[in-house]
mmCIF file of C-alpha atoms in Angstrom:
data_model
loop_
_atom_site.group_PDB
_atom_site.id
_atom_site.type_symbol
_atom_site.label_atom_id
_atom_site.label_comp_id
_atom_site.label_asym_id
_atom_site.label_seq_id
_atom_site.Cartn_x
_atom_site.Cartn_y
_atom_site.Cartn_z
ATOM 1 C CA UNK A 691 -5.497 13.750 15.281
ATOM 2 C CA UNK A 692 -2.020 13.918 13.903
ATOM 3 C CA UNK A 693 -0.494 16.801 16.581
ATOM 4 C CA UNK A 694 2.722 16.610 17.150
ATOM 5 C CA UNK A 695 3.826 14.732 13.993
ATOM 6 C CA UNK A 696 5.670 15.884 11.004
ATOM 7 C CA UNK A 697 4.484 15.354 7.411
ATOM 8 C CA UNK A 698 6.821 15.881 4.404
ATOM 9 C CA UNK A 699 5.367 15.693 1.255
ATOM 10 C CA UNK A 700 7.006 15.417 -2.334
ATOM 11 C CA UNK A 701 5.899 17.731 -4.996
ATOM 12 C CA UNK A 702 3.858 19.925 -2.636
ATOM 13 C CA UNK A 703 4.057 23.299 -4.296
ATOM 14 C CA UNK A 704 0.510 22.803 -6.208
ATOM 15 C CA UNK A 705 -2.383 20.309 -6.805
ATOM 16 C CA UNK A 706 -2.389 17.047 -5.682
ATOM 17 C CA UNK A 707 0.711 17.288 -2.842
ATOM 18 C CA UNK A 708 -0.501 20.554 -1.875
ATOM 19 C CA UNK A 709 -4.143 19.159 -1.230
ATOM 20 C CA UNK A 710 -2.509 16.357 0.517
ATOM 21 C CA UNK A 711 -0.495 18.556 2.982
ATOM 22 C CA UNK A 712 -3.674 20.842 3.375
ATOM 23 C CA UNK A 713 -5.643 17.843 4.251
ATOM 24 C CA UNK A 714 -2.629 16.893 7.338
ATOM 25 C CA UNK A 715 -2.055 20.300 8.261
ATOM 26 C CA UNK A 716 -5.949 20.201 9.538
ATOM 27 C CA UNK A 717 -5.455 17.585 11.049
ATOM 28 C CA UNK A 718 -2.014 19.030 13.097
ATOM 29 C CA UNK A 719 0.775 17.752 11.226
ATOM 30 C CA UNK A 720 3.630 20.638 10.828
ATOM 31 C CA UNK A 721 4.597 20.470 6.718
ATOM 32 C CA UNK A 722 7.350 20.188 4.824
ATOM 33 C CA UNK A 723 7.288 21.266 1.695
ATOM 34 C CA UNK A 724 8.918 20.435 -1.494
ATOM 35 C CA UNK A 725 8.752 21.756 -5.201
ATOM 36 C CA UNK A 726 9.403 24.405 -7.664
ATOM 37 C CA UNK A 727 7.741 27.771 -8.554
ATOM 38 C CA UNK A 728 6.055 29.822 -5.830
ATOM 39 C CA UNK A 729 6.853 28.830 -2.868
ATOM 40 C CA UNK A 730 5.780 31.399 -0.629
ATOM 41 C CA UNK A 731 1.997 31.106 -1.544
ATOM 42 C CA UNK A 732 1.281 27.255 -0.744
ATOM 43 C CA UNK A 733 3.422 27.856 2.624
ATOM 44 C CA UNK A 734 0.859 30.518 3.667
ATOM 45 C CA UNK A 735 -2.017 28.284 2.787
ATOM 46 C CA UNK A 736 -0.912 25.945 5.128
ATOM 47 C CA UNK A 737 0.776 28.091 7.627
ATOM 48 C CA UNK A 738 -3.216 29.589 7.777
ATOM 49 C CA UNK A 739 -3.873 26.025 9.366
ATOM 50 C CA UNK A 740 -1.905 26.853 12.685
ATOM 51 C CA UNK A 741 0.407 24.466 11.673
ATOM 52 C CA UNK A 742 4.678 24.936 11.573
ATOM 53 C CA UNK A 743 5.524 24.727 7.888
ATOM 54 C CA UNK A 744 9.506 24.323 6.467
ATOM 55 C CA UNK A 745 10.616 24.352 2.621
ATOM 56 C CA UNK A 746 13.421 22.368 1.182
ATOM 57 C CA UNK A 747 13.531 22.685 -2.761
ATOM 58 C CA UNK A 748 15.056 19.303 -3.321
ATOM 59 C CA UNK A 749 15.699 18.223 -7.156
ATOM 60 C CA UNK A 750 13.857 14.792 -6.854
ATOM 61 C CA UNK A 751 15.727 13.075 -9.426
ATOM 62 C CA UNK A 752 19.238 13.379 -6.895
ATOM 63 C CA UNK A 753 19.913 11.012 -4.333
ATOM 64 C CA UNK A 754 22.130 13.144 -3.014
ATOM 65 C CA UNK A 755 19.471 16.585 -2.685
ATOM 66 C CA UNK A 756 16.335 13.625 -1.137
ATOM 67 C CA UNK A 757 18.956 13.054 1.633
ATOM 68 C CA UNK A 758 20.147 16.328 2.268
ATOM 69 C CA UNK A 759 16.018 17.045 2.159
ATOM 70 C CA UNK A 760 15.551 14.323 5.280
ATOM 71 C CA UNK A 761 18.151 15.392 7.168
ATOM 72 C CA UNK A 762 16.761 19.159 6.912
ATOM 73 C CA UNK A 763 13.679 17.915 7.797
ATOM 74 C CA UNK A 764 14.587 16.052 10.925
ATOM 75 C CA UNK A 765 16.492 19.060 11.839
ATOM 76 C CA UNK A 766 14.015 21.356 11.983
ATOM 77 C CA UNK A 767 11.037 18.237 13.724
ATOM 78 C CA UNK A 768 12.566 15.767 14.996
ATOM 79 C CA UNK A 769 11.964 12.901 12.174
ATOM 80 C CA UNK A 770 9.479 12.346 9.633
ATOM 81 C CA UNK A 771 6.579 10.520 10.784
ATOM 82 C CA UNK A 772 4.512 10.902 7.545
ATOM 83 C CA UNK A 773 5.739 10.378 4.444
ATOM 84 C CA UNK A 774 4.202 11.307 1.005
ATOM 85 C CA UNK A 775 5.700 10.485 -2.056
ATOM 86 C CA UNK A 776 4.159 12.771 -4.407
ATOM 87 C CA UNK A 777 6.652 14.524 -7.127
ATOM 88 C CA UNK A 778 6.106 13.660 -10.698
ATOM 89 C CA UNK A 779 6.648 14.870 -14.026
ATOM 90 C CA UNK A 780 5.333 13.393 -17.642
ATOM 91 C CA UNK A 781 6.005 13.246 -21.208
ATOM 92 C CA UNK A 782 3.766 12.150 -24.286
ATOM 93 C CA UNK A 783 5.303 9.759 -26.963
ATOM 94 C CA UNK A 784 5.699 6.801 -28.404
ATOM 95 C CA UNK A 785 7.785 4.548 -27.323
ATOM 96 C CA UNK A 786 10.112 4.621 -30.050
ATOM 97 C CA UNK A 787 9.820 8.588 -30.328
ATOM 98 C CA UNK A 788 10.258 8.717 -26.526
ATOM 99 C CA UNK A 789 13.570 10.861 -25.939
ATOM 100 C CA UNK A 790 15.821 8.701 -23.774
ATOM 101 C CA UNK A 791 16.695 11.551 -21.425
ATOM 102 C CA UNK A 792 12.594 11.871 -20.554
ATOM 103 C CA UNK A 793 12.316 8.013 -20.030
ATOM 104 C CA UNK A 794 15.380 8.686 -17.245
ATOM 105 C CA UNK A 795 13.782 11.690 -15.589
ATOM 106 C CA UNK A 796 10.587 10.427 -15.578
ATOM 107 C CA UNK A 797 11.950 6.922 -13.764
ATOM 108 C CA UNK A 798 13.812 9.042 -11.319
ATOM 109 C CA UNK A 799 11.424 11.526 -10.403
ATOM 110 C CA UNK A 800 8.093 9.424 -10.069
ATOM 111 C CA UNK A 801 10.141 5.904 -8.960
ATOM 112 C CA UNK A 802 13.400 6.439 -7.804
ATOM 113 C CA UNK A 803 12.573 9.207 -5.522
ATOM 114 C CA UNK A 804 9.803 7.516 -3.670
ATOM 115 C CA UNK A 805 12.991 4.383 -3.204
ATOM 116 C CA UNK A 806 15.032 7.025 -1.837
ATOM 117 C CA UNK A 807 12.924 8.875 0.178
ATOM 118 C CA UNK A 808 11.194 5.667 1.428
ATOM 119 C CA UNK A 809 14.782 4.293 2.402
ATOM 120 C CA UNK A 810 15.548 7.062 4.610
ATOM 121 C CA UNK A 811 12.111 8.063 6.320
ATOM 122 C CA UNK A 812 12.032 4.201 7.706
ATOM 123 C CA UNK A 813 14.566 3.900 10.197
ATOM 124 C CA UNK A 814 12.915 7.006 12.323
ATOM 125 C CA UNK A 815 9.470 5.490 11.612
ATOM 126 C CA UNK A 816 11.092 1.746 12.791
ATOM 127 C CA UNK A 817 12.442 3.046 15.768
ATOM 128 C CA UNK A 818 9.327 5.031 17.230
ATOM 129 C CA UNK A 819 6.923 2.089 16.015
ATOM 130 C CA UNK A 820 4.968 4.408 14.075
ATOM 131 C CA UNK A 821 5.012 5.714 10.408
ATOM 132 C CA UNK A 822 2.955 6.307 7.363
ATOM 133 C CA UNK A 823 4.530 6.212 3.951
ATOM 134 C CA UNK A 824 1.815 7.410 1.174
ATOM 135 C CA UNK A 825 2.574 6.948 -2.332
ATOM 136 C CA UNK A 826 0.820 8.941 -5.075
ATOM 137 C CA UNK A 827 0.783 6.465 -7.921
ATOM 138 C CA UNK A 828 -1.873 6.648 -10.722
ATOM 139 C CA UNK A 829 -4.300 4.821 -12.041
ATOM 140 C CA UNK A 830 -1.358 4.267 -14.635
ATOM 141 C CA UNK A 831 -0.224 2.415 -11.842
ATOM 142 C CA UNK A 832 -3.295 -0.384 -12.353
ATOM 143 C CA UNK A 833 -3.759 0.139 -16.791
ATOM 144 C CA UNK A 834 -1.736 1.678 -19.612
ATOM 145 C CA UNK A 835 -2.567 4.446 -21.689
ATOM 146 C CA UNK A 836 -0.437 4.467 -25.015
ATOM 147 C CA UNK A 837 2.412 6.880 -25.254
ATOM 148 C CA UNK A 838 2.931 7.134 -21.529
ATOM 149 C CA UNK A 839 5.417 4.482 -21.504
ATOM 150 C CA UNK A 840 7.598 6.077 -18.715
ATOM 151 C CA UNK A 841 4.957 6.986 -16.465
ATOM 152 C CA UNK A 842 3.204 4.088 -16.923
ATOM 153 C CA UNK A 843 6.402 1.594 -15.987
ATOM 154 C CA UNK A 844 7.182 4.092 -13.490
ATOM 155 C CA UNK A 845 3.899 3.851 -11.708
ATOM 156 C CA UNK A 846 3.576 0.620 -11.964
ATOM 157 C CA UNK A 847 6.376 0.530 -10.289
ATOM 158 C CA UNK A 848 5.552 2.912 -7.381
ATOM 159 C CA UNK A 849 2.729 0.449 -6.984
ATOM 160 C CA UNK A 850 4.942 -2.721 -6.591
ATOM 161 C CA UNK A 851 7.471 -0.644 -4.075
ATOM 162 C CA UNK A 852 4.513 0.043 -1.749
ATOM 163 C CA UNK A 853 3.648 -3.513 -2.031
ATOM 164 C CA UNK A 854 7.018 -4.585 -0.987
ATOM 165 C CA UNK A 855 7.706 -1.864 1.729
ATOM 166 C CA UNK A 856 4.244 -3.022 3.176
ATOM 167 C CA UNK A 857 5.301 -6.567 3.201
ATOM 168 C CA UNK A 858 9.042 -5.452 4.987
ATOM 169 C CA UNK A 859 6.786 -3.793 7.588
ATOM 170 C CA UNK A 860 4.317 -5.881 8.289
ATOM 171 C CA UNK A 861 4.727 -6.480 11.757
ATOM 172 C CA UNK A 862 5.498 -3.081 12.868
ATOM 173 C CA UNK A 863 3.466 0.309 13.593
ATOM 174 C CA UNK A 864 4.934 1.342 10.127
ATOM 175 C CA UNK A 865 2.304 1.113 7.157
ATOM 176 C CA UNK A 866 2.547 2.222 3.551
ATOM 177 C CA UNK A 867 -0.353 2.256 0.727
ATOM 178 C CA UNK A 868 -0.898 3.930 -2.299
ATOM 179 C CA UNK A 869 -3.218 6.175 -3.730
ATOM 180 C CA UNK A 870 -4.208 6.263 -7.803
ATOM 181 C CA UNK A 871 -6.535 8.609 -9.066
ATOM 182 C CA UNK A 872 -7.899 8.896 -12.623
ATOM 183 C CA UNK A 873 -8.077 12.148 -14.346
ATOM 184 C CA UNK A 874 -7.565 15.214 -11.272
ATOM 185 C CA UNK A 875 -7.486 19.223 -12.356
ATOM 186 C CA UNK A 876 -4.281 20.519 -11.387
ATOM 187 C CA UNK A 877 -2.410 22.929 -13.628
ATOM 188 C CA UNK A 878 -1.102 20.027 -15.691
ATOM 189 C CA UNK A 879 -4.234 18.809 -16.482
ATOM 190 C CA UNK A 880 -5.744 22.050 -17.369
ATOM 191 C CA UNK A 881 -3.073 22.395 -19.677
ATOM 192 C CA UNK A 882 -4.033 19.424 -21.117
ATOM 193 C CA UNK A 883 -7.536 20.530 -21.566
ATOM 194 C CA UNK A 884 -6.857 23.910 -23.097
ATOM 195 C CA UNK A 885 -4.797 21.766 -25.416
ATOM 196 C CA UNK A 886 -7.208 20.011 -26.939
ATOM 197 C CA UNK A 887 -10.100 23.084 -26.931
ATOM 198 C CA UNK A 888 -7.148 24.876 -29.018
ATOM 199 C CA UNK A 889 -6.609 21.876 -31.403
ATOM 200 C CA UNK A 890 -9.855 21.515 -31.641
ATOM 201 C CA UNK A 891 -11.337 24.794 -32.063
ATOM 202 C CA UNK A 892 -13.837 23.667 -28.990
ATOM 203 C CA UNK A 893 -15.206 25.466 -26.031
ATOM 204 C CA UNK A 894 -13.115 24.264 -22.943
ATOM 205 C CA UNK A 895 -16.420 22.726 -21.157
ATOM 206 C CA UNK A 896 -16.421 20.643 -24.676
ATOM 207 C CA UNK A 897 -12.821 19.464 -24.524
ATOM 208 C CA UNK A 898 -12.834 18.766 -20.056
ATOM 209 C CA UNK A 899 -16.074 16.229 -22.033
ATOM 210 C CA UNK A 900 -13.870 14.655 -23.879
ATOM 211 C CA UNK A 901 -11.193 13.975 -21.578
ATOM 212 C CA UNK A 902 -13.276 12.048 -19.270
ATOM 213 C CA UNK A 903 -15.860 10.654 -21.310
ATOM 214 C CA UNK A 904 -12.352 8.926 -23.459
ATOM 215 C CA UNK A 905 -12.071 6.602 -19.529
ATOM 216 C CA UNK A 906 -13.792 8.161 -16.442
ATOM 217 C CA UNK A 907 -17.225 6.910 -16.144
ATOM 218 C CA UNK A 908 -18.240 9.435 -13.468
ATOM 219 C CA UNK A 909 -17.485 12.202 -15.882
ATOM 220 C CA UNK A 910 -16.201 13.956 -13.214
ATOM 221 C CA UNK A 911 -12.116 15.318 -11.735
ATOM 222 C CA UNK A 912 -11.448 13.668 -8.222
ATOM 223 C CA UNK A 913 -10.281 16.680 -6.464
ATOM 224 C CA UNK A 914 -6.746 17.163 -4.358
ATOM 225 C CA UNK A 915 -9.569 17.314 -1.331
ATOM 226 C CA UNK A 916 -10.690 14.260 -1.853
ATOM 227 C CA UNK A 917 -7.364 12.751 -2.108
ATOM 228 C CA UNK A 918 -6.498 14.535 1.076
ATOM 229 C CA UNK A 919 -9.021 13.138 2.593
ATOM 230 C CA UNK A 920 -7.950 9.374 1.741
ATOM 231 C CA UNK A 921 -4.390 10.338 3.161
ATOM 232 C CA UNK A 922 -5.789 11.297 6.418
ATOM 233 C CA UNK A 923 -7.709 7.896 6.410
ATOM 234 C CA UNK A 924 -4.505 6.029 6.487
ATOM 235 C CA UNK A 925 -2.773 8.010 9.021
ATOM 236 C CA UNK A 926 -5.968 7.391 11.626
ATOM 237 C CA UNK A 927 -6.282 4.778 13.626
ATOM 238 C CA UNK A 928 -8.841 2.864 11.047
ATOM 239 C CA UNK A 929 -5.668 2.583 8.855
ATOM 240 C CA UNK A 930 -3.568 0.582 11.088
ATOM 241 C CA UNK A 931 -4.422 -2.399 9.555
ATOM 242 C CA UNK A 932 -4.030 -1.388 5.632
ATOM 243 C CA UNK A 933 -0.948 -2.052 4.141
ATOM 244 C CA UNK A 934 0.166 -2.543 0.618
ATOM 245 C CA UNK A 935 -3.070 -0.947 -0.459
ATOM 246 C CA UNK A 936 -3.113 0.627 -4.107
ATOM 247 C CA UNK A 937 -6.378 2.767 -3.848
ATOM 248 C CA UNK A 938 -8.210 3.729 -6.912
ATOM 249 C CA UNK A 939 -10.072 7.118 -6.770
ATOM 250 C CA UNK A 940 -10.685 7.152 -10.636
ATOM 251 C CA UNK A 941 -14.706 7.658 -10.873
ATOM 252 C CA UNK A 942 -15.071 3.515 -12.197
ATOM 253 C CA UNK A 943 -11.862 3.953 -14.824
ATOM 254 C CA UNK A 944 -10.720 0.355 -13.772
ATOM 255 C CA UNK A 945 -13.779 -0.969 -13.169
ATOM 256 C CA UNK A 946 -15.044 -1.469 -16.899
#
């Protein structure tokens, strides 16, 4: 479905992004990349797809790095017909114990970056009447948690971003919608998990229990499939028409 176009997607290295560029890559997109550690493992993965995959190792909190990562990537394809705004980091605290240098890296690497890389994906998308922009918010996007003050405003305002770039391009074959999933297992989360089984001196089974049961109702991780999956849905032709969308996948965390 999606030969012949070009998906670049933020913080792609591991979990969610890489399940999202996974999910394209079946589907035909060629990848780029983006994000620290190994590098060469999530580019086979995909590469295994019969897809082309590129790599640019962009430091999402610098304007200056996101552009040089565009123009790379319309180098090597052409332009960017897909874009997924994924990178994100986090920090636990209350808000006046939050460090002031994590409140600024936080806002730059889960908001500013998706401005950024938003603001330079469109004109390409504009001028061929055709573009996806996909942001990877949160369910901290819809609710607050306490002590994620910085992810929480800066999800929120991923959430209001896609609402706006929507609305700026309405009329147009460009469309942009969100995605915010409750608790998924990636690394970070498993770190979370084997945090609390330490703390606790619980099995890890006991302490993955705990995590949900505190807000998923499903008592049960969406997977970086799944999410995949919802990113392919709004680059097919049944997501023409959705725009400004912020999707839950959070097994009924917003609905109680």
């Amino acid at each position: 479905m999606l030969k012949g176009k070009t998906a670049l997607v933020t913080g792609s290295t591991s979990g969610i992004g890489l399940g999202i560029a996974k999910a394209l890559a079946a589907q035909g997109a060629n990848i780029v990349l983006n994000g620290f550690g190994d590098v060469d493992g999530p580019k086979a993965e995909v590469s295994a797809l019969g897809v082309k995959v590129a790599y640019h190792g962009a430091d999402m909190s610098k304007p200056a790095e996101i552009e040089d990562m565009m123009k790379y990537a319309a180098a090597q394809f052409g332009r960017v017909d897909i874009l997924v705004n994924n990178a994100g980091i986090q920090h636990v605290a209350r808000i006046e114990n939050f460090p002031v240098e994590r409140w600024d890296a936080i806002i730059a690497i889960n908001m500013s970056s998706a401005f950024h890389a938003t603001r330079l994906a469109l004109p390409a998308m504009k001028a061929a009447d055709w573009g996806r922009i996909i942001n990877v918010a949160s369910i901290h996007g819809l609710v607050g948690s306490a002590e994620k003050s910085a992810y929480v405003a800066a999800k929120h305002g991923v959430v209001g971003l896609t609402k706006v770039t929507a609305l700026e391009n309405a009329t147009t074959g460009v469309t942009c919608n969100a995605i915010c999933p409750g608790w998924v297992l990636t690394p970070l989360v498993q770190k979370q998990v084997d945090a609390k089984a330490a703390a606790q001196g619980i099995s890890n089974e006991e302490a993955t229990k705990q995590l949900l049961g505190e807000k998923e109702p499903s008592m049960q991780f969406t997977t970086p499939d799944e999410l995949g999956a919802l990113a392919v849905f709004f680059c097919s032709p049944a997501g023409n028409n959705v725009r400004g969308v912020a999707w839950n996948m959070d097994g009924g965390w917003t609905a109680q």
